[in-house]
PDB file of C-alpha atoms in Angstrom:
ATOM      1  CA  MET A1142      14.143 -17.819  -8.470  1.00 72.00           C
ATOM      2  CA  PRO A1143      12.479 -14.411  -6.996  1.00 81.00           C
ATOM      3  CA  HIS A1144       9.171 -14.960  -5.467  1.00 84.00           C
ATOM      4  CA  LEU A1145       7.771 -11.665  -6.804  1.00 84.00           C
ATOM      5  CA  PRO A1146       7.339 -11.082  -9.980  1.00 87.00           C
ATOM      6  CA  SER A1147       8.963  -7.625 -10.105  1.00 88.00           C
ATOM      7  CA  ILE A1148      11.943  -8.998  -8.869  1.00 88.00           C
ATOM      8  CA  SER A1149      14.242  -9.714 -11.747  1.00 80.00           C
ATOM      9  CA  GLY A1150      16.845 -12.853 -11.501  1.00 73.00           C
ATOM     10  CA  GLN A1151      19.836 -11.359 -10.235  1.00 78.00           C
ATOM     11  CA  MET A1152      18.596  -8.396  -8.365  1.00 84.00           C
ATOM     12  CA  ALA A1153      20.399  -7.344  -5.207  1.00 86.00           C
ATOM     13  CA  LEU A1154      18.558  -6.556  -1.661  1.00 86.00           C
ATOM     14  CA  GLY A1155      18.811  -3.220  -1.963  1.00 87.00           C
ATOM     15  CA  PRO A1156      17.191  -2.277  -5.483  1.00 89.00           C
ATOM     16  CA  ALA A1157      14.616  -5.158  -4.384  1.00 90.00           C
ATOM     17  CA  LEU A1158      13.676  -2.977  -1.209  1.00 89.00           C
ATOM     18  CA  ARG A1159      13.419   0.117  -3.441  1.00 90.00           C
ATOM     19  CA  LEU A1160      10.589  -1.312  -5.171  1.00 90.00           C
ATOM     20  CA  PHE A1161       8.668  -0.753  -2.003  1.00 88.00           C
ATOM     21  CA  PRO A1162      10.179   2.299  -0.810  1.00 85.00           C
ATOM     22  CA  VAL A1163       8.265   3.482   2.007  1.00 79.00           C
ATOM     23  CA  ALA A1164       9.045   0.230   4.240  1.00 84.00           C
ATOM     24  CA  GLY A1165      12.298  -0.808   1.952  1.00 85.00           C
ATOM     25  CA  ASN A1166      14.376   2.679   2.437  1.00 84.00           C
ATOM     26  CA  ALA A1167      13.609   2.758   6.443  1.00 85.00           C
ATOM     27  CA  LEU A1168      14.849  -1.014   6.458  1.00 88.00           C
ATOM     28  CA  LEU A1169      18.277  -0.059   4.420  1.00 85.00           C
ATOM     29  CA  HIS A1170      18.522   3.219   6.688  1.00 84.00           C
ATOM     30  CA  LEU A1171      18.479   0.966   9.767  1.00 85.00           C
ATOM     31  CA  ARG A1172      21.139  -1.511   8.182  1.00 83.00           C
ATOM     32  CA  SER A1173      23.177   1.306   7.809  1.00 81.00           C
ATOM     33  CA  ALA A1174      23.023   2.342  11.432  1.00 79.00           C
ATOM     34  CA  LEU A1175      23.767  -0.869  13.015  1.00 78.00           C
ATOM     35  CA  LEU A1176      26.571  -1.978  10.501  1.00 73.00           C
ATOM     36  CA  PHE A1177      28.519   1.046   9.841  1.00 67.00           C
ATOM     37  CA  ALA A1178      28.224   3.357  12.784  1.00 60.00           C
ATOM     38  CA  GLY A1179      31.327   2.503  14.241  1.00 61.00           C
ATOM     39  CA  ALA A1180      30.963   1.551  17.677  1.00 67.00           C
ATOM     40  CA  PRO A1181      30.863  -0.192  20.090  1.00 83.00           C
ATOM     41  CA  LEU A1182      31.784  -3.086  17.866  1.00 85.00           C
ATOM     42  CA  SER A1183      33.442  -2.341  14.543  1.00 84.00           C
ATOM     43  CA  GLU A1184      32.348  -2.849  11.115  1.00 82.00           C
ATOM     44  CA  GLY A1185      34.508  -6.122  10.728  1.00 84.00           C
ATOM     45  CA  GLU A1186      32.701  -7.450  13.861  1.00 86.00           C
ATOM     46  CA  CYS A1187      29.547  -7.005  12.863  1.00 87.00           C
ATOM     47  CA  GLU A1188      30.053  -8.345   9.244  1.00 87.00           C
ATOM     48  CA  LEU A1189      31.428 -11.545  10.965  1.00 88.00           C
ATOM     49  CA  ILE A1190      28.094 -11.623  13.198  1.00 91.00           C
ATOM     50  CA  ALA A1191      26.201 -10.949   9.980  1.00 91.00           C
ATOM     51  CA  THR A1192      28.012 -14.083   8.314  1.00 90.00           C
ATOM     52  CA  TYR A1193      27.471 -16.280  11.324  1.00 91.00           C
ATOM     53  CA  VAL A1194      23.417 -15.835  11.633  1.00 94.00           C
ATOM     54  CA  SER A1195      22.944 -16.039   8.136  1.00 92.00           C
ATOM     55  CA  ALA A1196      24.889 -19.378   7.633  1.00 90.00           C
ATOM     56  CA  LEU A1197      22.970 -20.431  11.098  1.00 91.00           C
ATOM     57  CA  ASN A1198      19.564 -19.541   9.212  1.00 93.00           C
ATOM     58  CA  GLY A1199      20.725 -21.155   5.732  1.00 90.00           C
ATOM     59  CA  CYS A1200      20.185 -17.707   4.140  1.00 91.00           C
ATOM     60  CA  ASP A1201      22.969 -18.251   1.083  1.00 88.00           C
ATOM     61  CA  TYR A1202      22.284 -14.675  -0.147  1.00 89.00           C
ATOM     62  CA  CYS A1203      22.962 -12.790   2.942  1.00 91.00           C
ATOM     63  CA  VAL A1204      26.153 -15.417   3.751  1.00 88.00           C
ATOM     64  CA  GLY A1205      27.640 -14.496   0.097  1.00 86.00           C
ATOM     65  CA  SER A1206      26.941 -10.745   0.457  1.00 85.00           C
ATOM     66  CA  HIS A1207      28.493 -10.674   4.276  1.00 86.00           C
ATOM     67  CA  ARG A1208      31.107 -13.066   3.867  1.00 84.00           C
ATOM     68  CA  GLY A1209      32.717 -10.712   1.306  1.00 81.00           C
ATOM     69  CA  ALA A1210      32.253  -7.768   3.267  1.00 81.00           C
ATOM     70  CA  ALA A1211      33.958  -9.492   6.332  1.00 81.00           C
ATOM     71  CA  GLU A1212      36.795 -10.577   4.285  1.00 81.00           C
ATOM     72  CA  ALA A1213      37.210  -7.026   3.361  1.00 81.00           C
ATOM     73  CA  GLN A1214      37.355  -6.086   6.847  1.00 76.00           C
ATOM     74  CA  GLY A1215      40.340  -8.412   7.475  1.00 79.00           C
ATOM     75  CA  ILE A1216      38.321 -11.620   8.514  1.00 75.00           C
ATOM     76  CA  THR A1217      39.943 -14.758   7.124  1.00 75.00           C
ATOM     77  CA  PRO A1218      37.480 -17.280   5.084  1.00 71.00           C
ATOM     78  CA  LEU A1219      39.063 -19.989   7.368  1.00 70.00           C
ATOM     79  CA  LEU A1220      38.032 -18.352  10.267  1.00 74.00           C
ATOM     80  CA  LEU A1221      34.289 -17.677   8.946  1.00 74.00           C
ATOM     81  CA  ASP A1222      34.185 -21.428   8.212  1.00 79.00           C
ATOM     82  CA  ASP A1223      35.601 -22.492  11.731  1.00 79.00           C
ATOM     83  CA  ILE A1224      33.222 -20.283  13.650  1.00 78.00           C
ATOM     84  CA  VAL A1225      30.011 -21.445  11.802  1.00 77.00           C
ATOM     85  CA  ALA A1226      30.852 -25.231  12.395  1.00 78.00           C
ATOM     86  CA  ASP A1227      31.698 -24.309  15.865  1.00 79.00           C
ATOM     87  CA  PRO A1228      31.924 -21.152  17.971  1.00 76.00           C
ATOM     88  CA  ALA A1229      34.447 -22.514  20.256  1.00 75.00           C
ATOM     89  CA  ALA A1230      36.705 -22.089  17.249  1.00 74.00           C
ATOM     90  CA  ALA A1231      36.780 -18.446  17.374  1.00 73.00           C
ATOM     91  CA  ARG A1232      39.874 -16.299  17.781  1.00 75.00           C
ATOM     92  CA  ASP A1233      39.762 -16.334  21.658  1.00 82.00           C
ATOM     93  CA  ALA A1234      37.775 -17.226  24.673  1.00 85.00           C
ATOM     94  CA  GLU A1235      36.188 -13.741  24.429  1.00 85.00           C
ATOM     95  CA  GLU A1236      34.956 -14.386  20.677  1.00 85.00           C
ATOM     96  CA  ALA A1237      33.984 -17.727  21.481  1.00 87.00           C
ATOM     97  CA  ALA A1238      31.642 -17.015  24.304  1.00 92.00           C
ATOM     98  CA  LEU A1239      29.846 -14.172  22.457  1.00 93.00           C
ATOM     99  CA  PHE A1240      29.401 -16.471  19.310  1.00 91.00           C
ATOM    100  CA  ALA A1241      27.992 -18.987  21.585  1.00 93.00           C
ATOM    101  CA  LEU A1242      25.378 -16.592  22.998  1.00 95.00           C
ATOM    102  CA  LEU A1243      24.442 -15.529  19.636  1.00 95.00           C
ATOM    103  CA  GLY A1244      24.030 -19.015  18.301  1.00 93.00           C
ATOM    104  CA  THR A1245      21.660 -19.644  21.248  1.00 94.00           C
ATOM    105  CA  LEU A1246      19.842 -16.328  20.450  1.00 95.00           C
ATOM    106  CA  THR A1247      19.431 -17.234  16.767  1.00 95.00           C
ATOM    107  CA  HIS A1248      18.379 -21.032  17.182  1.00 93.00           C
ATOM    108  CA  THR A1249      16.182 -20.661  20.215  1.00 93.00           C
ATOM    109  CA  PRO A1250      15.625 -17.005  21.580  1.00 94.00           C
ATOM    110  CA  SER A1251      13.352 -18.042  24.719  1.00 92.00           C
ATOM    111  CA  SER A1252      16.171 -20.539  25.604  1.00 94.00           C
ATOM    112  CA  VAL A1253      18.793 -17.700  26.491  1.00 94.00           C
ATOM    113  CA  ARG A1254      19.732 -17.777  30.248  1.00 94.00           C
ATOM    114  CA  PRO A1255      21.231 -15.181  32.439  1.00 94.00           C
ATOM    115  CA  ALA A1256      24.488 -17.513  32.634  1.00 95.00           C
ATOM    116  CA  ASP A1257      24.852 -17.463  28.615  1.00 94.00           C
ATOM    117  CA  VAL A1258      25.083 -13.439  28.952  1.00 95.00           C
ATOM    118  CA  GLU A1259      27.257 -13.616  32.200  1.00 95.00           C
ATOM    119  CA  ALA A1260      29.554 -15.968  30.188  1.00 95.00           C
ATOM    120  CA  VAL A1261      30.231 -13.086  27.980  1.00 95.00           C
ATOM    121  CA  ARG A1262      30.653 -10.511  30.622  1.00 95.00           C
ATOM    122  CA  ALA A1263      33.255 -12.607  32.280  1.00 96.00           C
ATOM    123  CA  THR A1264      35.410 -12.293  28.927  1.00 94.00           C
ATOM    124  CA  GLY A1265      35.631  -8.671  29.511  1.00 94.00           C
ATOM    125  CA  ARG A1266      32.895  -7.770  27.151  1.00 92.00           C
ATOM    126  CA  SER A1267      31.153  -4.349  28.042  1.00 92.00           C
ATOM    127  CA  ASP A1268      27.426  -4.374  28.088  1.00 91.00           C
ATOM    128  CA  ASP A1269      27.410  -1.855  25.401  1.00 89.00           C
ATOM    129  CA  GLU A1270      29.109  -4.029  23.346  1.00 91.00           C
ATOM    130  CA  ILE A1271      26.992  -7.321  24.084  1.00 93.00           C
ATOM    131  CA  ALA A1272      23.905  -4.938  23.421  1.00 89.00           C
ATOM    132  CA  HIS A1273      25.379  -4.122  20.012  1.00 89.00           C
ATOM    133  CA  ALA A1274      25.882  -7.731  18.896  1.00 92.00           C
ATOM    134  CA  VAL A1275      22.453  -8.655  20.120  1.00 93.00           C
ATOM    135  CA  GLN A1276      21.301  -5.905  18.134  1.00 90.00           C
ATOM    136  CA  VAL A1277      23.293  -6.857  15.083  1.00 91.00           C
ATOM    137  CA  CYS A1278      22.130 -10.763  15.437  1.00 95.00           C
ATOM    138  CA  ALA A1279      18.655  -9.593  15.707  1.00 94.00           C
ATOM    139  CA  PHE A1280      18.604  -7.519  12.787  1.00 93.00           C
ATOM    140  CA  PHE A1281      19.783 -10.381  10.749  1.00 95.00           C
ATOM    141  CA  ASN A1282      17.648 -12.943  11.941  1.00 96.00           C
ATOM    142  CA  GLY A1283      15.007 -10.478  10.502  1.00 95.00           C
ATOM    143  CA  MET A1284      16.951  -9.624   7.221  1.00 94.00           C
ATOM    144  CA  ASN A1285      17.420 -13.144   6.493  1.00 94.00           C
ATOM    145  CA  ARG A1286      13.834 -13.605   6.418  1.00 94.00           C
ATOM    146  CA  ILE A1287      13.345 -10.648   3.960  1.00 94.00           C
ATOM    147  CA  ALA A1288      16.090 -12.086   1.754  1.00 92.00           C
ATOM    148  CA  GLU A1289      14.409 -15.792   1.809  1.00 92.00           C
ATOM    149  CA  GLY A1290      10.967 -14.160   1.533  1.00 92.00           C
ATOM    150  CA  LEU A1291      11.912 -12.367  -1.494  1.00 90.00           C
ATOM    151  CA  GLY A1292      13.715 -15.295  -2.973  1.00 89.00           C
ATOM    152  CA  LEU A1293      16.843 -13.466  -3.717  1.00 88.00           C
ATOM    153  CA  GLU A1294      19.961 -15.355  -5.629  1.00 80.00           C
ATOM    154  CA  ARG A1295      23.159 -13.610  -6.081  1.00 68.00           C
ATOM    155  CA  GLU A1296      26.582 -14.633  -6.751  1.00 55.00           C
ATOM    156  CA  PRO A1297      28.604 -14.096  -3.547  1.00 54.00           C
ATOM    157  CA  ARG A1298      30.388 -10.831  -3.356  1.00 57.00           C
ATOM    158  CA  SER A1299      34.138 -10.499  -3.537  1.00 49.00           C
ATOM    159  CA  ALA A1300      36.090  -8.895  -0.991  1.00 49.00           C
ATOM    160  CA  ALA A1301      37.252  -5.982  -3.314  1.00 48.00           C
ATOM    161  CA  HIS A1302      33.618  -5.254  -4.236  1.00 47.00           C
ATOM    162  CA  ALA A1303      32.621  -5.246  -0.567  1.00 48.00           C
ATOM    163  CA  ALA A1304      35.400  -2.997   0.203  1.00 48.00           C
ATOM    164  CA  GLN A1305      34.240  -0.522  -2.650  1.00 45.00           C
ATOM    165  CA  GLN A1306      30.857  -0.648  -1.367  1.00 50.00           C
ATOM    166  CA  SER A1307      31.742   0.069   2.074  1.00 48.00           C
ATOM    167  CA  ALA A1308      33.814   2.881   1.174  1.00 45.00           C
ATOM    168  CA  ASN A1309      31.131   4.710  -0.709  1.00 40.00           C
ATOM    169  CA  ARG A1310      28.205   4.267   1.609  1.00 43.00           C
ATOM    170  CA  GLY A1311      28.352   7.686   2.702  1.00 39.00           C
ATOM    171  CA  ALA A1312      27.006   9.420   6.099  1.00 39.00           C
ATOM    172  CA  VAL A1313      25.174   6.936   8.305  1.00 39.00           C
ATOM    173  CA  PRO A1314      23.025   7.527  11.107  1.00 41.00           C
ATOM    174  CA  ALA A1315      24.250   7.579  14.673  1.00 53.00           C
ATOM    175  CA  ASP A1316      21.230   6.509  16.390  1.00 76.00           C
ATOM    176  CA  ALA A1317      20.123   2.568  15.447  1.00 79.00           C
ATOM    177  CA  THR A1318      17.415   2.801  17.777  1.00 83.00           C
ATOM    178  CA  ALA A1319      15.679   5.614  16.615  1.00 85.00           C
ATOM    179  CA  ALA A1320      16.082   4.106  12.782  1.00 84.00           C
ATOM    180  CA  LEU A1321      14.290   0.648  14.281  1.00 88.00           C
ATOM    181  CA  LEU A1322      11.573   3.052  15.870  1.00 87.00           C
ATOM    182  CA  ARG A1323      10.708   4.660  12.511  1.00 87.00           C
ATOM    183  CA  TYR A1324      11.004   1.428  10.717  1.00 90.00           C
ATOM    184  CA  HIS A1325       8.485  -0.015  13.242  1.00 91.00           C
ATOM    185  CA  ASP A1326       5.935   2.800  12.975  1.00 90.00           C
ATOM    186  CA  GLY A1327       5.846   3.085   9.328  1.00 91.00           C
ATOM    187  CA  LEU A1328       5.534  -0.945   8.754  1.00 93.00           C
ATOM    188  CA  MET A1329       3.267  -1.756  11.460  1.00 93.00           C
ATOM    189  CA  LEU A1330       1.087   1.622  11.669  1.00 91.00           C
ATOM    190  CA  GLY A1331       1.557   3.357   8.173  1.00 91.00           C
ATOM    191  CA  PRO A1332      -0.195   2.488   5.018  1.00 92.00           C
ATOM    192  CA  SER A1333      -0.301  -0.811   3.737  1.00 93.00           C
ATOM    193  CA  PRO A1334      -2.511  -3.264   2.048  1.00 95.00           C
ATOM    194  CA  LEU A1335      -2.712  -5.121   5.471  1.00 95.00           C
ATOM    195  CA  SER A1336      -5.017  -3.732   8.094  1.00 92.00           C
ATOM    196  CA  ILE A1337      -2.886  -2.846  11.483  1.00 91.00           C
ATOM    197  CA  GLY A1338      -4.656  -5.756  12.944  1.00 91.00           C
ATOM    198  CA  GLU A1339      -3.656  -8.121  10.085  1.00 93.00           C
ATOM    199  CA  ARG A1340      -0.342  -6.823  10.609  1.00 94.00           C
ATOM    200  CA  ALA A1341      -0.173  -7.374  14.314  1.00 94.00           C
ATOM    201  CA  THR A1342      -1.784 -10.903  14.141  1.00 94.00           C
ATOM    202  CA  ILE A1343       1.075 -12.072  11.823  1.00 96.00           C
ATOM    203  CA  ALA A1344       3.415 -10.642  14.370  1.00 95.00           C
ATOM    204  CA  ALA A1345       1.410 -12.214  17.101  1.00 94.00           C
ATOM    205  CA  TYR A1346       1.935 -15.401  15.359  1.00 96.00           C
ATOM    206  CA  VAL A1347       5.356 -15.195  14.729  1.00 96.00           C
ATOM    207  CA  SER A1348       5.979 -14.270  18.391  1.00 95.00           C
ATOM    208  CA  VAL A1349       3.949 -17.511  19.178  1.00 94.00           C
ATOM    209  CA  LEU A1350       6.431 -19.702  16.969  1.00 94.00           C
ATOM    210  CA  ASN A1351       9.694 -17.855  18.675  1.00 93.00           C
ATOM    211  CA  GLY A1352       8.194 -18.650  22.088  1.00 92.00           C
ATOM    212  CA  CYS A1353       8.331 -14.799  23.140  1.00 90.00           C
ATOM    213  CA  GLU A1354       5.572 -14.133  25.479  1.00 90.00           C
ATOM    214  CA  ALA A1355       6.211 -10.455  25.726  1.00 87.00           C
ATOM    215  CA  GLY A1356       5.904 -10.210  21.995  1.00 89.00           C
ATOM    216  CA  VAL A1357       2.408 -12.343  21.762  1.00 92.00           C
ATOM    217  CA  ALA A1358       0.970  -9.901  24.443  1.00 89.00           C
ATOM    218  CA  ALA A1359       1.959  -6.759  22.648  1.00 88.00           C
ATOM    219  CA  HIS A1360       0.998  -7.974  19.142  1.00 90.00           C
ATOM    220  CA  ARG A1361      -2.201  -9.626  20.401  1.00 88.00           C
ATOM    221  CA  ALA A1362      -3.500  -6.402  22.049  1.00 86.00           C
ATOM    222  CA  ALA A1363      -2.832  -4.610  18.751  1.00 85.00           C
ATOM    223  CA  ALA A1364      -4.580  -7.092  16.574  1.00 87.00           C
ATOM    224  CA  LEU A1365      -7.656  -6.559  18.829  1.00 85.00           C
ATOM    225  CA  ARG A1366      -7.989  -3.006  17.059  1.00 74.00           C
ATOM    226  CA  ASP A1367      -9.678  -4.984  14.276  1.00 69.00           C
ATOM    227  CA  ASP A1368     -13.184  -6.584  14.964  1.00 69.00           C
ATOM    228  CA  LEU A1369     -11.706 -10.326  15.819  1.00 71.00           C
ATOM    229  CA  THR A1370     -12.649 -11.288  19.318  1.00 80.00           C
ATOM    230  CA  ALA A1371      -9.937 -12.268  21.881  1.00 87.00           C
ATOM    231  CA  GLU A1372     -11.113 -15.872  21.634  1.00 89.00           C
ATOM    232  CA  ARG A1373     -11.111 -16.002  18.020  1.00 86.00           C
ATOM    233  CA  LEU A1374      -7.632 -14.212  17.604  1.00 89.00           C
ATOM    234  CA  ASP A1375      -6.167 -16.755  20.108  1.00 91.00           C
ATOM    235  CA  ALA A1376      -7.302 -19.507  18.047  1.00 93.00           C
ATOM    236  CA  VAL A1377      -5.631 -18.006  14.938  1.00 90.00           C
ATOM    237  CA  ILE A1378      -2.494 -17.454  16.556  1.00 91.00           C
ATOM    238  CA  ALA A1379      -2.454 -21.088  17.972  1.00 90.00           C
ATOM    239  CA  ASP A1380      -3.290 -22.507  14.373  1.00 93.00           C
ATOM    240  CA  PRO A1381      -3.553 -20.430  10.931  1.00 92.00           C
ATOM    241  CA  ASP A1382      -6.488 -23.009  10.073  1.00 93.00           C
ATOM    242  CA  ALA A1383      -8.654 -21.046  12.457  1.00 92.00           C
ATOM    243  CA  ALA A1384      -7.981 -17.731  10.756  1.00 91.00           C
ATOM    244  CA  PRO A1385     -10.227 -15.700   8.263  1.00 89.00           C
ATOM    245  CA  GLU A1386     -10.089 -17.646   4.837  1.00 94.00           C
ATOM    246  CA  ALA A1387      -7.834 -14.889   3.243  1.00 94.00           C
ATOM    247  CA  MET A1388      -5.241 -14.758   6.045  1.00 94.00           C
ATOM    248  CA  GLN A1389      -4.696 -18.061   6.326  1.00 96.00           C
ATOM    249  CA  PRO A1390      -2.176 -18.828   3.223  1.00 96.00           C
ATOM    250  CA  LEU A1391      -0.299 -15.545   4.888  1.00 96.00           C
ATOM    251  CA  LEU A1392       0.096 -17.063   7.789  1.00 96.00           C
ATOM    252  CA  ARG A1393       1.136 -20.412   6.500  1.00 95.00           C
ATOM    253  CA  TYR A1394       3.896 -18.357   4.572  1.00 96.00           C
ATOM    254  CA  VAL A1395       5.489 -16.686   7.492  1.00 95.00           C
ATOM    255  CA  ARG A1396       5.253 -20.143   9.125  1.00 95.00           C
ATOM    256  CA  VAL A1397       7.427 -21.573   6.570  1.00 94.00           C
ATOM    257  CA  LEU A1398       9.742 -18.520   6.441  1.00 94.00           C
ATOM    258  CA  SER A1399      10.197 -18.516  10.321  1.00 94.00           C
ATOM    259  CA  GLN A1400      11.916 -21.711   9.562  1.00 89.00           C
ATOM    260  CA  PRO A1401      15.758 -21.540   9.062  1.00 81.00           C
ATOM    261  CA  GLY A1402      16.963 -22.982   5.769  1.00 73.00           C
ATOM    262  CA  GLY A1403      15.032 -21.273   2.642  1.00 62.00           C
ATOM    263  CA  ALA A1404      12.177 -23.490   2.945  1.00 78.00           C
ATOM    264  CA  VAL A1405       9.996 -21.122   1.008  1.00 88.00           C
ATOM    265  CA  ALA A1406       8.491 -22.894  -2.102  1.00 88.00           C
ATOM    266  CA  GLN A1407       6.844 -21.310  -4.860  1.00 89.00           C
ATOM    267  CA  ALA A1408       3.608 -23.038  -4.120  1.00 93.00           C
ATOM    268  CA  ASP A1409       3.903 -21.232  -0.601  1.00 93.00           C
ATOM    269  CA  VAL A1410       4.042 -17.874  -2.957  1.00 94.00           C
ATOM    270  CA  ASP A1411       1.405 -19.262  -5.184  1.00 94.00           C
ATOM    271  CA  ALA A1412      -1.225 -19.776  -2.460  1.00 96.00           C
ATOM    272  CA  VAL A1413      -1.158 -16.109  -1.187  1.00 97.00           C
ATOM    273  CA  PHE A1414      -1.673 -14.913  -4.726  1.00 96.00           C
ATOM    274  CA  ALA A1415      -4.321 -17.317  -5.264  1.00 97.00           C
ATOM    275  CA  ALA A1416      -6.095 -15.627  -2.249  1.00 97.00           C
ATOM    276  CA  GLY A1417      -6.079 -12.253  -3.841  1.00 97.00           C
ATOM    277  CA  TRP A1418      -3.311 -10.388  -2.063  1.00 97.00           C
ATOM    278  CA  SER A1419      -0.939  -8.420  -4.196  1.00 95.00           C
ATOM    279  CA  GLU A1420       3.117  -8.509  -4.176  1.00 94.00           C
ATOM    280  CA  GLU A1421       3.024  -5.114  -2.106  1.00 93.00           C
ATOM    281  CA  ALA A1422       0.870  -7.335   0.725  1.00 95.00           C
ATOM    282  CA  LEU A1423       3.227 -10.271   0.495  1.00 96.00           C
ATOM    283  CA  PHE A1424       6.296  -7.628   0.707  1.00 95.00           C
ATOM    284  CA  HIS A1425       4.439  -6.383   3.895  1.00 95.00           C
ATOM    285  CA  ALA A1426       3.849  -9.594   5.304  1.00 96.00           C
ATOM    286  CA  ILE A1427       7.450 -10.714   4.922  1.00 96.00           C
ATOM    287  CA  SER A1428       8.423  -7.627   6.647  1.00 96.00           C
ATOM    288  CA  VAL A1429       6.392  -7.952   9.685  1.00 97.00           C
ATOM    289  CA  CYS A1430       7.617 -11.409  10.214  1.00 96.00           C
ATOM    290  CA  ALA A1431      11.192 -10.239   9.948  1.00 96.00           C
ATOM    291  CA  LEU A1432      10.806  -7.312  12.224  1.00 96.00           C
ATOM    292  CA  THR A1433       9.099  -9.520  14.709  1.00 96.00           C
ATOM    293  CA  HIS A1434      12.096 -11.952  14.373  1.00 96.00           C
ATOM    294  CA  GLN A1435      14.382  -8.984  15.332  1.00 94.00           C
ATOM    295  CA  LEU A1436      12.379  -7.642  18.287  1.00 93.00           C
ATOM    296  CA  ASP A1437      11.654 -10.933  20.010  1.00 94.00           C
ATOM    297  CA  ARG A1438      15.545 -11.465  19.982  1.00 93.00           C
ATOM    298  CA  LEU A1439      16.141  -7.923  21.298  1.00 89.00           C
ATOM    299  CA  THR A1440      14.289  -8.428  24.220  1.00 87.00           C
ATOM    300  CA  ALA A1441      15.399 -11.943  24.809  1.00 90.00           C
ATOM    301  CA  CYS A1442      18.888 -11.813  26.594  1.00 87.00           C
ATOM    302  CA  PRO A1443      18.505 -11.477  30.701  1.00 84.00           C
ATOM    303  CA  GLY A1444      20.251  -8.708  32.121  1.00 81.00           C
ATOM    304  CA  ILE A1445      20.958  -7.048  28.881  1.00 80.00           C
ATOM    305  CA  ALA A1446      18.081  -4.442  28.714  1.00 68.00           C
ATOM    306  CA  PRO A1447      16.892  -3.074  25.367  1.00 68.00           C
ATOM    307  CA  ASP A1448      17.103   0.438  25.168  1.00 75.00           C
ATOM    308  CA  PRO A1449      13.898   1.922  26.855  1.00 78.00           C
ATOM    309  CA  ARG A1450      12.395   3.021  23.673  1.00 80.00           C
ATOM    310  CA  VAL A1451      12.326  -0.613  22.282  1.00 79.00           C
ATOM    311  CA  ALA A1452      10.690  -2.081  25.476  1.00 73.00           C
ATOM    312  CA  ALA A1453       7.964   0.852  25.171  1.00 75.00           C
ATOM    313  CA  LEU A1454       6.849  -0.785  21.802  1.00 74.00           C
ATOM    314  CA  TYR A1455       5.461  -3.555  23.874  1.00 68.00           C
ATOM    315  CA  ALA A1456       4.355  -1.433  26.814  1.00 62.00           C
ATOM    316  CA  GLU A1457       2.241   0.983  24.851  1.00 50.00           C
ATOM    317  CA  HIS A1458       0.229  -1.567  23.315  1.00 47.00           C
TER     318      HIS A1458
END
């Protein structure tokens, strides 16, 4: 059941995001840049990664959507099931090593080690290919939270339907990082029912949950633009019960949303609305949570440096 009253029962992700066009359209633009730009990974490989990550996160909506898209690109259903169950069941050692890395990056990004990346390199994958795979993995760790946070429910798409959508997608942007930066700046610094400090506090808290020290430091600095003292902010990102009363249900919501498996309950949503927050405010909180999951994973692979423009998101704060 959708969590926001304005989202109808079987609404797809695209129309749902367009209800909030400032952030939603930028997110759709980023999705196109990552999945359809064509290099260095094929569209089929991107859809396989999307399905794998979504299955690990227990996001049934995204699994249904991207499984059909992967099948439309020639990925067999049996392969999808086998890789989700065990990355070692991939088509070859190259693919198995890559999916082992992406599995660790999804489950525990702070635990990725140089040896995990080197194992993928040793199979012949280029750094550009690994970086693209990490980008897609990171993006879907965020997108899964969007779908789960909105409570989207939809029947799985057929391969034929997915193929038609792919054929009709139109022009796509070539620079995924530029699309990510535009999305970041609009979401974190643009107009919102949440202040810049409140958005940064949510992001810092999610980075705490992810064990991402760089993310905590960057978003903590931005959060201090509000009137919170450093001591109070540190208490808040350690325990939502220390937050101002109105912020507490938002932080509890993103804590639940950060867990895999679609754990968000209607009571979590109702608590946010009871604190006086609007649908748009909740959408922005969900989006900040999702973006933070993405950014934390983009910077988590040792030896695969993120685009300098992404790294600058941390340095500039």
